[in-house]
Tab-separated table of C-alpha atoms and ligand atoms in Angstrom:
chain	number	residue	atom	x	y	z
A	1	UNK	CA	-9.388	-23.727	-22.535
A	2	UNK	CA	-7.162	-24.564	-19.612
A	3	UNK	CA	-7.134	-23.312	-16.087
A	4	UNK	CA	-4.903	-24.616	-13.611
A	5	UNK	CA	-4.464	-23.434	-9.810
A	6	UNK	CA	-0.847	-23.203	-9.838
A	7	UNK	CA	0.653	-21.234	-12.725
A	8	UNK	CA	4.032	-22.344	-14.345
A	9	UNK	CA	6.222	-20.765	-16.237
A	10	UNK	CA	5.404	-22.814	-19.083
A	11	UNK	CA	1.557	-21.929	-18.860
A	12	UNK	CA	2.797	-17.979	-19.111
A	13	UNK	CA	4.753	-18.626	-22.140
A	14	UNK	CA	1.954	-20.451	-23.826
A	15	UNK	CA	-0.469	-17.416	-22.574
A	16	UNK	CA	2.070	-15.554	-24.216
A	17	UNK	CA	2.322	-17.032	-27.461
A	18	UNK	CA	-1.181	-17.054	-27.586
A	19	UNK	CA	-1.608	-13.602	-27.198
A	20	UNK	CA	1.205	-12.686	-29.855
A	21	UNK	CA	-1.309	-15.266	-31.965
A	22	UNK	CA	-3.938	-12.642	-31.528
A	23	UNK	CA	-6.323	-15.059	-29.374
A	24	UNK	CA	-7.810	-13.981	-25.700
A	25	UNK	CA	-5.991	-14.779	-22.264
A	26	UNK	CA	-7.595	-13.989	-19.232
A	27	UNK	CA	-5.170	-13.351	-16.710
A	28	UNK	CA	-5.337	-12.319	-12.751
A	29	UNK	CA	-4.517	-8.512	-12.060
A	30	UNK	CA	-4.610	-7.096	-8.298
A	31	UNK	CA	-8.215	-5.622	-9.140
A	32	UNK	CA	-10.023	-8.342	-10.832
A	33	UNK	CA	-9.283	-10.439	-13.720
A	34	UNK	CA	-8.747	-8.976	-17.026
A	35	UNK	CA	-9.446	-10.382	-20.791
A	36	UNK	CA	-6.179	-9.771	-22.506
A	37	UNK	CA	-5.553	-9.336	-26.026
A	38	UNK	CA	-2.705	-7.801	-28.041
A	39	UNK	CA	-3.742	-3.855	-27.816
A	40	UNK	CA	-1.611	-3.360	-31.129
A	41	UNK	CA	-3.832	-6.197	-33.286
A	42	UNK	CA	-7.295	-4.603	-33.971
A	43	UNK	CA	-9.017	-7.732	-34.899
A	44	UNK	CA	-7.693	-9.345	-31.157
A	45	UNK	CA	-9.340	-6.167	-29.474
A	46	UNK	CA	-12.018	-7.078	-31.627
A	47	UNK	CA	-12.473	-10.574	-30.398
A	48	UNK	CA	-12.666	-8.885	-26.474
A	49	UNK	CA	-15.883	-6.851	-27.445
A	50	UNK	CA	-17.310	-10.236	-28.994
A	51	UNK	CA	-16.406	-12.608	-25.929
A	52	UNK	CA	-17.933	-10.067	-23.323
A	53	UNK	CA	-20.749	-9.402	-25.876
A	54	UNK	CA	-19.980	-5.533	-24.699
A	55	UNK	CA	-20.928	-2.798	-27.671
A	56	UNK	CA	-17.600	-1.096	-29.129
A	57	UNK	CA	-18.748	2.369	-27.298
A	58	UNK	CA	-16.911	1.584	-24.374
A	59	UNK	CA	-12.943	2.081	-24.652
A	60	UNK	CA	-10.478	-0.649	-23.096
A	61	UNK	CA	-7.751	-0.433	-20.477
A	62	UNK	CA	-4.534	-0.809	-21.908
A	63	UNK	CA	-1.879	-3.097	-19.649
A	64	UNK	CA	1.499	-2.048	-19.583
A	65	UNK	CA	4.965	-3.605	-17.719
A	66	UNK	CA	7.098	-0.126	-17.803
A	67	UNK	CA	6.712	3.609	-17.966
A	68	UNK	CA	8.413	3.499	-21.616
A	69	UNK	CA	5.932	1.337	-22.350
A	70	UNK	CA	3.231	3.478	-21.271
A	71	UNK	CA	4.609	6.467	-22.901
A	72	UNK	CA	4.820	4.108	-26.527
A	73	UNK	CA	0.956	4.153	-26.411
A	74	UNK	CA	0.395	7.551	-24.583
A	75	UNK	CA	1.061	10.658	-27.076
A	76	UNK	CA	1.797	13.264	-24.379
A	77	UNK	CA	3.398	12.122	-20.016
A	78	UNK	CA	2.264	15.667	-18.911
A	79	UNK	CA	4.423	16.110	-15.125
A	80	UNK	CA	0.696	15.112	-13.392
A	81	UNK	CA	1.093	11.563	-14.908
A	82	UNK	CA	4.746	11.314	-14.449
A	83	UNK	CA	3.808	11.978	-10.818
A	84	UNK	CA	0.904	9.975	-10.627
A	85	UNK	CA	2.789	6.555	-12.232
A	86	UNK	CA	6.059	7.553	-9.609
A	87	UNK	CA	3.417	7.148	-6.652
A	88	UNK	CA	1.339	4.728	-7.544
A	89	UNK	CA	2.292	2.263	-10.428
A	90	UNK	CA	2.519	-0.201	-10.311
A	91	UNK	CA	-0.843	-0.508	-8.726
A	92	UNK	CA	-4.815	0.029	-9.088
A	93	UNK	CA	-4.783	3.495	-11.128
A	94	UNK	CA	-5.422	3.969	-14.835
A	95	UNK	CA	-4.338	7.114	-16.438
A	96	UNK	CA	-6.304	8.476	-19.652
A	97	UNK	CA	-4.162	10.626	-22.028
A	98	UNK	CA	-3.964	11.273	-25.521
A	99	UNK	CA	-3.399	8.179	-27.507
A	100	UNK	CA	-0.712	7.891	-30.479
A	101	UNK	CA	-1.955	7.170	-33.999
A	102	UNK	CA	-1.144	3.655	-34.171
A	103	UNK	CA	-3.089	2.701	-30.931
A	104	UNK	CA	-6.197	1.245	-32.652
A	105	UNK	CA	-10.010	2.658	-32.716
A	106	UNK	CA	-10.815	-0.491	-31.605
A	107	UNK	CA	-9.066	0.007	-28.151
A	108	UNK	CA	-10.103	3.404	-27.635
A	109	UNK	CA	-13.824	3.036	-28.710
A	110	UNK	CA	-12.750	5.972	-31.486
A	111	UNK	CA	-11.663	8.387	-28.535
A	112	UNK	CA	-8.599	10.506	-29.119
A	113	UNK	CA	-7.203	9.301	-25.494
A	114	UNK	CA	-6.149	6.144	-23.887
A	115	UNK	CA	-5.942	4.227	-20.556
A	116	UNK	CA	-3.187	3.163	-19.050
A	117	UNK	CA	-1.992	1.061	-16.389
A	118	UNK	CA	0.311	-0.991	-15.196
A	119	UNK	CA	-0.861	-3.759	-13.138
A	120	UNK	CA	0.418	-4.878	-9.728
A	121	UNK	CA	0.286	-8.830	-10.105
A	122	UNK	CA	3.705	-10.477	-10.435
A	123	UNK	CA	1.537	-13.160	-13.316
A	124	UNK	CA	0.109	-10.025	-14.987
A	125	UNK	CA	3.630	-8.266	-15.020
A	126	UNK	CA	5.300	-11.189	-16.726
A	127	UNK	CA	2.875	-12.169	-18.717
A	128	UNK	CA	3.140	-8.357	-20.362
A	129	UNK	CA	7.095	-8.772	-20.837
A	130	UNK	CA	6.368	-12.347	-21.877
A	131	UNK	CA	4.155	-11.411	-24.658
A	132	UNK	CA	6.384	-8.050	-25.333
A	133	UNK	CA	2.791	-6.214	-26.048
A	134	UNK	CA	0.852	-3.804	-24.441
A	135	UNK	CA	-2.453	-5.914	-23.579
A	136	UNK	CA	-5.961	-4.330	-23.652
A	137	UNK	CA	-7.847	-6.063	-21.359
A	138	UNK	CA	-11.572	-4.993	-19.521
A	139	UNK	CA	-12.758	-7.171	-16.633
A	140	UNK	CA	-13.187	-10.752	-17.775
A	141	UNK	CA	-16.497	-11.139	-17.526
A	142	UNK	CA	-19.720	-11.030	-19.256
A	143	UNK	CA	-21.198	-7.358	-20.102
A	144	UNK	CA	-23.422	-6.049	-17.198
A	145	UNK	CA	-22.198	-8.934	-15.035
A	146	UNK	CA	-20.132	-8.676	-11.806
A	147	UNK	CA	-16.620	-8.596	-12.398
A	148	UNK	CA	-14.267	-11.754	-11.298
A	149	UNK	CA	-11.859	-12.523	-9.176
A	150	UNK	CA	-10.985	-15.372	-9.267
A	151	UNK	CA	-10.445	-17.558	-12.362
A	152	UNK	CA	-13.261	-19.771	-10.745
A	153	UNK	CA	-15.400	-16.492	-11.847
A	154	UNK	CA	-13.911	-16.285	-15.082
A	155	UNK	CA	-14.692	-19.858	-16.235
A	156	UNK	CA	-18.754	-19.528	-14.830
A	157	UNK	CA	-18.687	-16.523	-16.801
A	158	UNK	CA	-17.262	-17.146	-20.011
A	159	UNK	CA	-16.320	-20.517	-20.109
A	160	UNK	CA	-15.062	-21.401	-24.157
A	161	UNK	CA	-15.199	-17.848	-25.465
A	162	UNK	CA	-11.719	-17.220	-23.728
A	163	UNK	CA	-8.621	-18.963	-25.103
A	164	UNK	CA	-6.899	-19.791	-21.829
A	165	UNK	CA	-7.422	-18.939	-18.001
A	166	UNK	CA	-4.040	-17.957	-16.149
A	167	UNK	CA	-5.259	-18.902	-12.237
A	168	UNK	CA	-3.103	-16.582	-9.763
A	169	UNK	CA	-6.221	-16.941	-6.936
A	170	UNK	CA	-7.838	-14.172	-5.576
A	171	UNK	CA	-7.658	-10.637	-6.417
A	172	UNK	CA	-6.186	-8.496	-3.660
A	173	UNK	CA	-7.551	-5.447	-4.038
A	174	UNK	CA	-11.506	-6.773	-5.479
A	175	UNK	CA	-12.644	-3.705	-7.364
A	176	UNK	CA	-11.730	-1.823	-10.500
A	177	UNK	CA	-8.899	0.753	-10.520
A	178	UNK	CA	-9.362	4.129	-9.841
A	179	UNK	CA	-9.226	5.964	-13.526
A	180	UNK	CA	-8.294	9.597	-13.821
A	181	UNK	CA	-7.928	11.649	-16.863
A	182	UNK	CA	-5.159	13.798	-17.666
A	183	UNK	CA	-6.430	14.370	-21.225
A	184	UNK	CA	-8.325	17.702	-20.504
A	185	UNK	CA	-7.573	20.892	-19.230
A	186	UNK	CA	-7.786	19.650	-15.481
A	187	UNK	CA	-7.424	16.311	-13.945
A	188	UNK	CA	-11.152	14.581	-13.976
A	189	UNK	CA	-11.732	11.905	-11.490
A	190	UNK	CA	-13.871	9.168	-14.268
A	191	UNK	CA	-14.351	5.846	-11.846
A	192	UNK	CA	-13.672	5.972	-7.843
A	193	UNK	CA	-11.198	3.317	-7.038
A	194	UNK	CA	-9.284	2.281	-3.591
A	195	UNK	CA	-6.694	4.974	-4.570
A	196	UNK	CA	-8.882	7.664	-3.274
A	197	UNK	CA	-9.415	11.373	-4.484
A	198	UNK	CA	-7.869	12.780	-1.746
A	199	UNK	CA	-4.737	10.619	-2.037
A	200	UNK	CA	-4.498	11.845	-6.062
A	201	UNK	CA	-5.179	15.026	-5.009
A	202	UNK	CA	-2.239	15.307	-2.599
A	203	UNK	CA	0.259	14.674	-5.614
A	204	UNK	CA	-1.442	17.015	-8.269
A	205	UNK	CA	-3.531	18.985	-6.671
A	206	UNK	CA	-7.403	19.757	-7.750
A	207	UNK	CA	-9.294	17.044	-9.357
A	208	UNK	CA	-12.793	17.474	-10.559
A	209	UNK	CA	-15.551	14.803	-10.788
A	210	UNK	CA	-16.441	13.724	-13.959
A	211	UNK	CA	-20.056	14.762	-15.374
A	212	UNK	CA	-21.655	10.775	-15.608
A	213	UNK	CA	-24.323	11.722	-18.129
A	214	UNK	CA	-23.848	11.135	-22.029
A	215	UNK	CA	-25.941	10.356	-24.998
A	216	UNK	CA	-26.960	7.237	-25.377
A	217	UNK	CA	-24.934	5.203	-28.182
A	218	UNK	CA	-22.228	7.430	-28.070
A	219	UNK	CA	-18.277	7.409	-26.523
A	220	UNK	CA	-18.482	9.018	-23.224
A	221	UNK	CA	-16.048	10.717	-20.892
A	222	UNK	CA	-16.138	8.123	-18.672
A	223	UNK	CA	-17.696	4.951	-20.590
A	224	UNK	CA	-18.838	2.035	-19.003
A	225	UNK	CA	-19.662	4.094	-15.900
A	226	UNK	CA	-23.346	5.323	-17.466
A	227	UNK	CA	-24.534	1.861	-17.712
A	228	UNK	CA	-25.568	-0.645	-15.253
A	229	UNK	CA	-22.571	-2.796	-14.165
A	230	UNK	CA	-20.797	-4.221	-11.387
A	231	UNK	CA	-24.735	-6.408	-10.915
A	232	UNK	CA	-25.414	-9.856	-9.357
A	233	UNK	CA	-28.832	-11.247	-11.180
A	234	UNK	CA	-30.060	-11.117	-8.310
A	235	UNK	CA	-31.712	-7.524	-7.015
A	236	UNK	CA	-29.818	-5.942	-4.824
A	237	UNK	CA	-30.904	-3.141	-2.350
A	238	UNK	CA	-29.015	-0.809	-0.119
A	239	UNK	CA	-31.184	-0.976	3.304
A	240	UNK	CA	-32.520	-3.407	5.532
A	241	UNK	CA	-33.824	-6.544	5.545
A	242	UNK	CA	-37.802	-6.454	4.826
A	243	UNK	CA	-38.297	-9.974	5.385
A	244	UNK	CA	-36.010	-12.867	6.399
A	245	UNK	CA	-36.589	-15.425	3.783
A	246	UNK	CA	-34.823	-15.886	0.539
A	247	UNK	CA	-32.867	-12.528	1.616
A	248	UNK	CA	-29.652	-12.043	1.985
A	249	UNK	CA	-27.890	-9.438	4.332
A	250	UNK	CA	-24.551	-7.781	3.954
A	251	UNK	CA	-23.763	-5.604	7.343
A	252	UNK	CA	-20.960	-3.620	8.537
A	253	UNK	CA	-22.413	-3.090	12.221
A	254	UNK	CA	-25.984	-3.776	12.178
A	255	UNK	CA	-27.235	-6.802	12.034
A	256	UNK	CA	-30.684	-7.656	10.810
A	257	UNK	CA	-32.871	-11.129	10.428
A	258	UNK	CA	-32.173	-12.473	7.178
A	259	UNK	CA	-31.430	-16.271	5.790
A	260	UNK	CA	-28.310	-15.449	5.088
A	261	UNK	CA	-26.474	-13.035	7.425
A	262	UNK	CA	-23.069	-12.023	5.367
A	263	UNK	CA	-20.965	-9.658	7.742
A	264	UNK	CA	-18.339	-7.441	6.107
A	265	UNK	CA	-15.227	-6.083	7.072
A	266	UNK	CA	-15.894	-2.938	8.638
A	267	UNK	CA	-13.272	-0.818	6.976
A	268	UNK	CA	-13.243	-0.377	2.885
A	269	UNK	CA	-10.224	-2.223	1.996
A	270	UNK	CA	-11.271	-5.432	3.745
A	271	UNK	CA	-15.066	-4.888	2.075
A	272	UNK	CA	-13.867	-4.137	-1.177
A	273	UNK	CA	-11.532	-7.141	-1.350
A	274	UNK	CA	-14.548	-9.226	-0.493
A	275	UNK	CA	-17.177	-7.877	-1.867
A	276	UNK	CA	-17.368	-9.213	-5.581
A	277	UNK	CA	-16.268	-12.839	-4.227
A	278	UNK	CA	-19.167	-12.530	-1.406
A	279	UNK	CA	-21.907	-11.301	-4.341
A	280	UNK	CA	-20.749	-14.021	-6.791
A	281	UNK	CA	-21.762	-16.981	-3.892
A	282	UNK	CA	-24.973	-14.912	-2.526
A	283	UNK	CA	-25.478	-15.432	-6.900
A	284	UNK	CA	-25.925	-18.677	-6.709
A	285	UNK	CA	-27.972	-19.199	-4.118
A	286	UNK	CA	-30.995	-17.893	-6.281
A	287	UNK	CA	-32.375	-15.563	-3.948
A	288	UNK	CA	-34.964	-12.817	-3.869
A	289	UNK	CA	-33.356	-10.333	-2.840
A	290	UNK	CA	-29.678	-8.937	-1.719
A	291	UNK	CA	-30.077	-6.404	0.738
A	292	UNK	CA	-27.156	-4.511	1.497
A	293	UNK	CA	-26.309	-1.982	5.000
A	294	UNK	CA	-25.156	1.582	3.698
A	295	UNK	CA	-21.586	2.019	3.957
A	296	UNK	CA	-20.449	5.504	5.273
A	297	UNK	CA	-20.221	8.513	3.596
A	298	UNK	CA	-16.809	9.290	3.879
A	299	UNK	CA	-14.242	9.383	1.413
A	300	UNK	CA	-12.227	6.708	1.962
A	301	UNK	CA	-15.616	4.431	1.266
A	302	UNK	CA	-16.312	6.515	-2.479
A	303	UNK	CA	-14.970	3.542	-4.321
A	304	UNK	CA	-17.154	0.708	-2.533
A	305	UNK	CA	-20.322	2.907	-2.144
A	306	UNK	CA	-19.706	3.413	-6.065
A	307	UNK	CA	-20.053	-0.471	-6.739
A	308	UNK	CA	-22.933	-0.931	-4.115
A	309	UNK	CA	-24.945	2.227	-6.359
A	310	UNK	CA	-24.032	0.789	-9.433
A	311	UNK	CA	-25.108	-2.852	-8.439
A	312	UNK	CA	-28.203	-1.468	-6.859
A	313	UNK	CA	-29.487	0.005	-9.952
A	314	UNK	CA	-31.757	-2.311	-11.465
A	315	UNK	CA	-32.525	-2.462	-15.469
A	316	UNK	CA	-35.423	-4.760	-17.129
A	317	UNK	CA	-33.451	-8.237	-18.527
B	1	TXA	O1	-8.986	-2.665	-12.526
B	1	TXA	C1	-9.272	-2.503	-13.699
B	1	TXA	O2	-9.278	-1.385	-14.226
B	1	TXA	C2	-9.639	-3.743	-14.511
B	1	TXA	C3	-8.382	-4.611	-14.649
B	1	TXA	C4	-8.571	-5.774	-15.564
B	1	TXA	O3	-7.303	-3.810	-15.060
B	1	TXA	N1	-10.165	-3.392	-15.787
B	1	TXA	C5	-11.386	-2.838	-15.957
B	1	TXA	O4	-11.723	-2.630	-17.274
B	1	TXA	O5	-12.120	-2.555	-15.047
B	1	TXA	P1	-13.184	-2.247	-17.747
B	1	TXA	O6	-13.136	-2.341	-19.232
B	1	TXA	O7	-14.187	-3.090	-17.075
B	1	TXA	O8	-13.310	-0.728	-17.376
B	1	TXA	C6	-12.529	0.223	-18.078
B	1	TXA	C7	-12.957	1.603	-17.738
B	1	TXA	C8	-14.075	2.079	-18.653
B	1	TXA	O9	-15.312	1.809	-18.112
B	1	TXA	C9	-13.789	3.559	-18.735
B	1	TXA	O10	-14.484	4.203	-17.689
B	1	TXA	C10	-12.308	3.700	-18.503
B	1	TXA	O11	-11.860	2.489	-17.999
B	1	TXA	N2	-11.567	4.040	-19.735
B	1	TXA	C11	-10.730	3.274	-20.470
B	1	TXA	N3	-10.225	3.959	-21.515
B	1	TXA	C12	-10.728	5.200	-21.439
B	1	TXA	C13	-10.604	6.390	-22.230
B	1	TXA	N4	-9.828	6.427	-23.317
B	1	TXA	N5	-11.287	7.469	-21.847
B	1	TXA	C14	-12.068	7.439	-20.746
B	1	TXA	N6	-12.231	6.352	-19.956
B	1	TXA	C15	-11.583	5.261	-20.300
B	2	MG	MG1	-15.869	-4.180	-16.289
């Protein structure tokens, strides 16, 4: 395993090669890091679920470098998706549609659909045309962990079960893409992402929220967002500080008594961008408790208060 802070040309085509070999790259995308394999080679896909130790229920973004290339993997490009990809691709939005035959199981989690996205990162770009495959890649981390971003993240999270570690720094944007099916009879909203509702909305019109219950064990409309994720090991709470020691505080505008006093951009895109770098430090710090201030509840914060929910709900481990 190799990571370097300044990525050559020569490290991308040896990423490449390797993933045309079938093995795992993790390589930076605007969002977070991803764990690349070829999406075309079932048994690579199948190494992904195995390095993130993440059951086969939950289906896999696949990583595309063109439109053709999206529409190779995508069965139907309805006029909402051509829209959608004109507007916002490349860039932090996945688009589900139906998948084509040859797509493997092992991708989709046995859906009929797929997602799709191409990737704003000039590494993650090349790297796709480099390897001349679509990649399937979920954030490169550890199941139920907190996603990285940075390959400093990567490493501390899964260290020799990934092949090699392309380091392009820090992640702009911080949290997952926005994903939005077009599979259905309407446009469903499945995971809030920086690219807001409202902004999808204004090229397609209506889109409904998905429904986030399903049965346990089984393919869901929007997998991966029924389970705990997006968690530091440490608990996190949205509210205020209930005593100062071993407590961390993340605040927009009030500030509380707390050991560690962590304050956050005031404005989504600035938290957002920070806010999976500032949870993996508070991490290590082996506190009690995270305690976070609520973000408002306007729409342009959906995607952030998502994460905060998610990372606030706490599971037995
Ligand atoms: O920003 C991102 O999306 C990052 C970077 C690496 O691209 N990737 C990422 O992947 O967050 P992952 O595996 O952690 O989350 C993928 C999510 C799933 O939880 C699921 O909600 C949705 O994408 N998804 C993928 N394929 C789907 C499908 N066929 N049907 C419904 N949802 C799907
Ligand atoms: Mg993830």
């Amino acid at each position: 395993m190799t990571t370097r802070t300044l990525t050559t040309n020569e490290q991308l085509q040896r990423a490449a090669a390797l993933l045309r070999a079938g093995r795992l790259v993790a390589f930076p995308t605007e969002t977070v890091y991803g764990l690349g394999a070829n999406a075309l080679d079932a048994d690579a896909v199948r190494r992904i679920y195995e390095a993130k130790g993440r059951p086969s229920t939950s289906p896999l973004i696949v990583h595309v470098s063109s439109v053709e290339m999206a529409k190779q993997v995508a069965a139907s490009w309805p006029d909402t998706a051509e829209k959608l990809a004109r507007r916002y691709w490349p860039g932090p939005l996945t688009l589900v549609l139906p998948k084509r035959d040859f797509v493997p199981d092992e991708v989709t989690a046995g859906l009929g659909t797929v997602g799709v996205r191409i990737p704003e990162h000039p590494i993650a770009l090349e790297l796709i045309r480099l390897a001349g495959v679509p990649l399937a890649a979920p954030s490169a981390n550890r199941f139920t962990q907190l996603s990285p971003t940075t390959a400093d993240h990567v490493r501390a999270s899964l260290a020799e079960r990934v092949d090699m570690i392309v380091d392009g720094g820090a992640c702009r944007v911080g949290i997952e893409s926005t994903v939005v099916s077009l599979a259905g009879s309407e446009p469903l909203l499945l995971r809030p992402g920086m690219i807001g509702r409202e902004q999808i909305e204004a090229e397609i019109g209506p889109v409904a929220l998905a429904d986030a219950a399903a049965p346990e064990g089984q393919a869901h409309a929007s997998p991966g967002q029924h389970e705990k994720h997006y968690a530091p090991r440490t608990r996190l709470r949205i509210g205020a500080p209930a005593t100062r020691e071993r407590t961390a505080f993340l605040y927009i505008a009030n500030e509380a008594e707390a050991e560690h006093r962590v304050r956050m951009p005031n404005e989504p895109k600035g938290y957002a961008a920070a806010l999976y770098e500032t949870l993996h430090r508070l991490d290590t710090l082996a506190l009690d408790e995270i305690v976070v201030e609520q973000v408002p509840e306007t729409p342009e914060w959906d995607a952030v208060r998502d994460r905060l929910t998610r990372a606030a709900v706490r599971t037995p481990r």
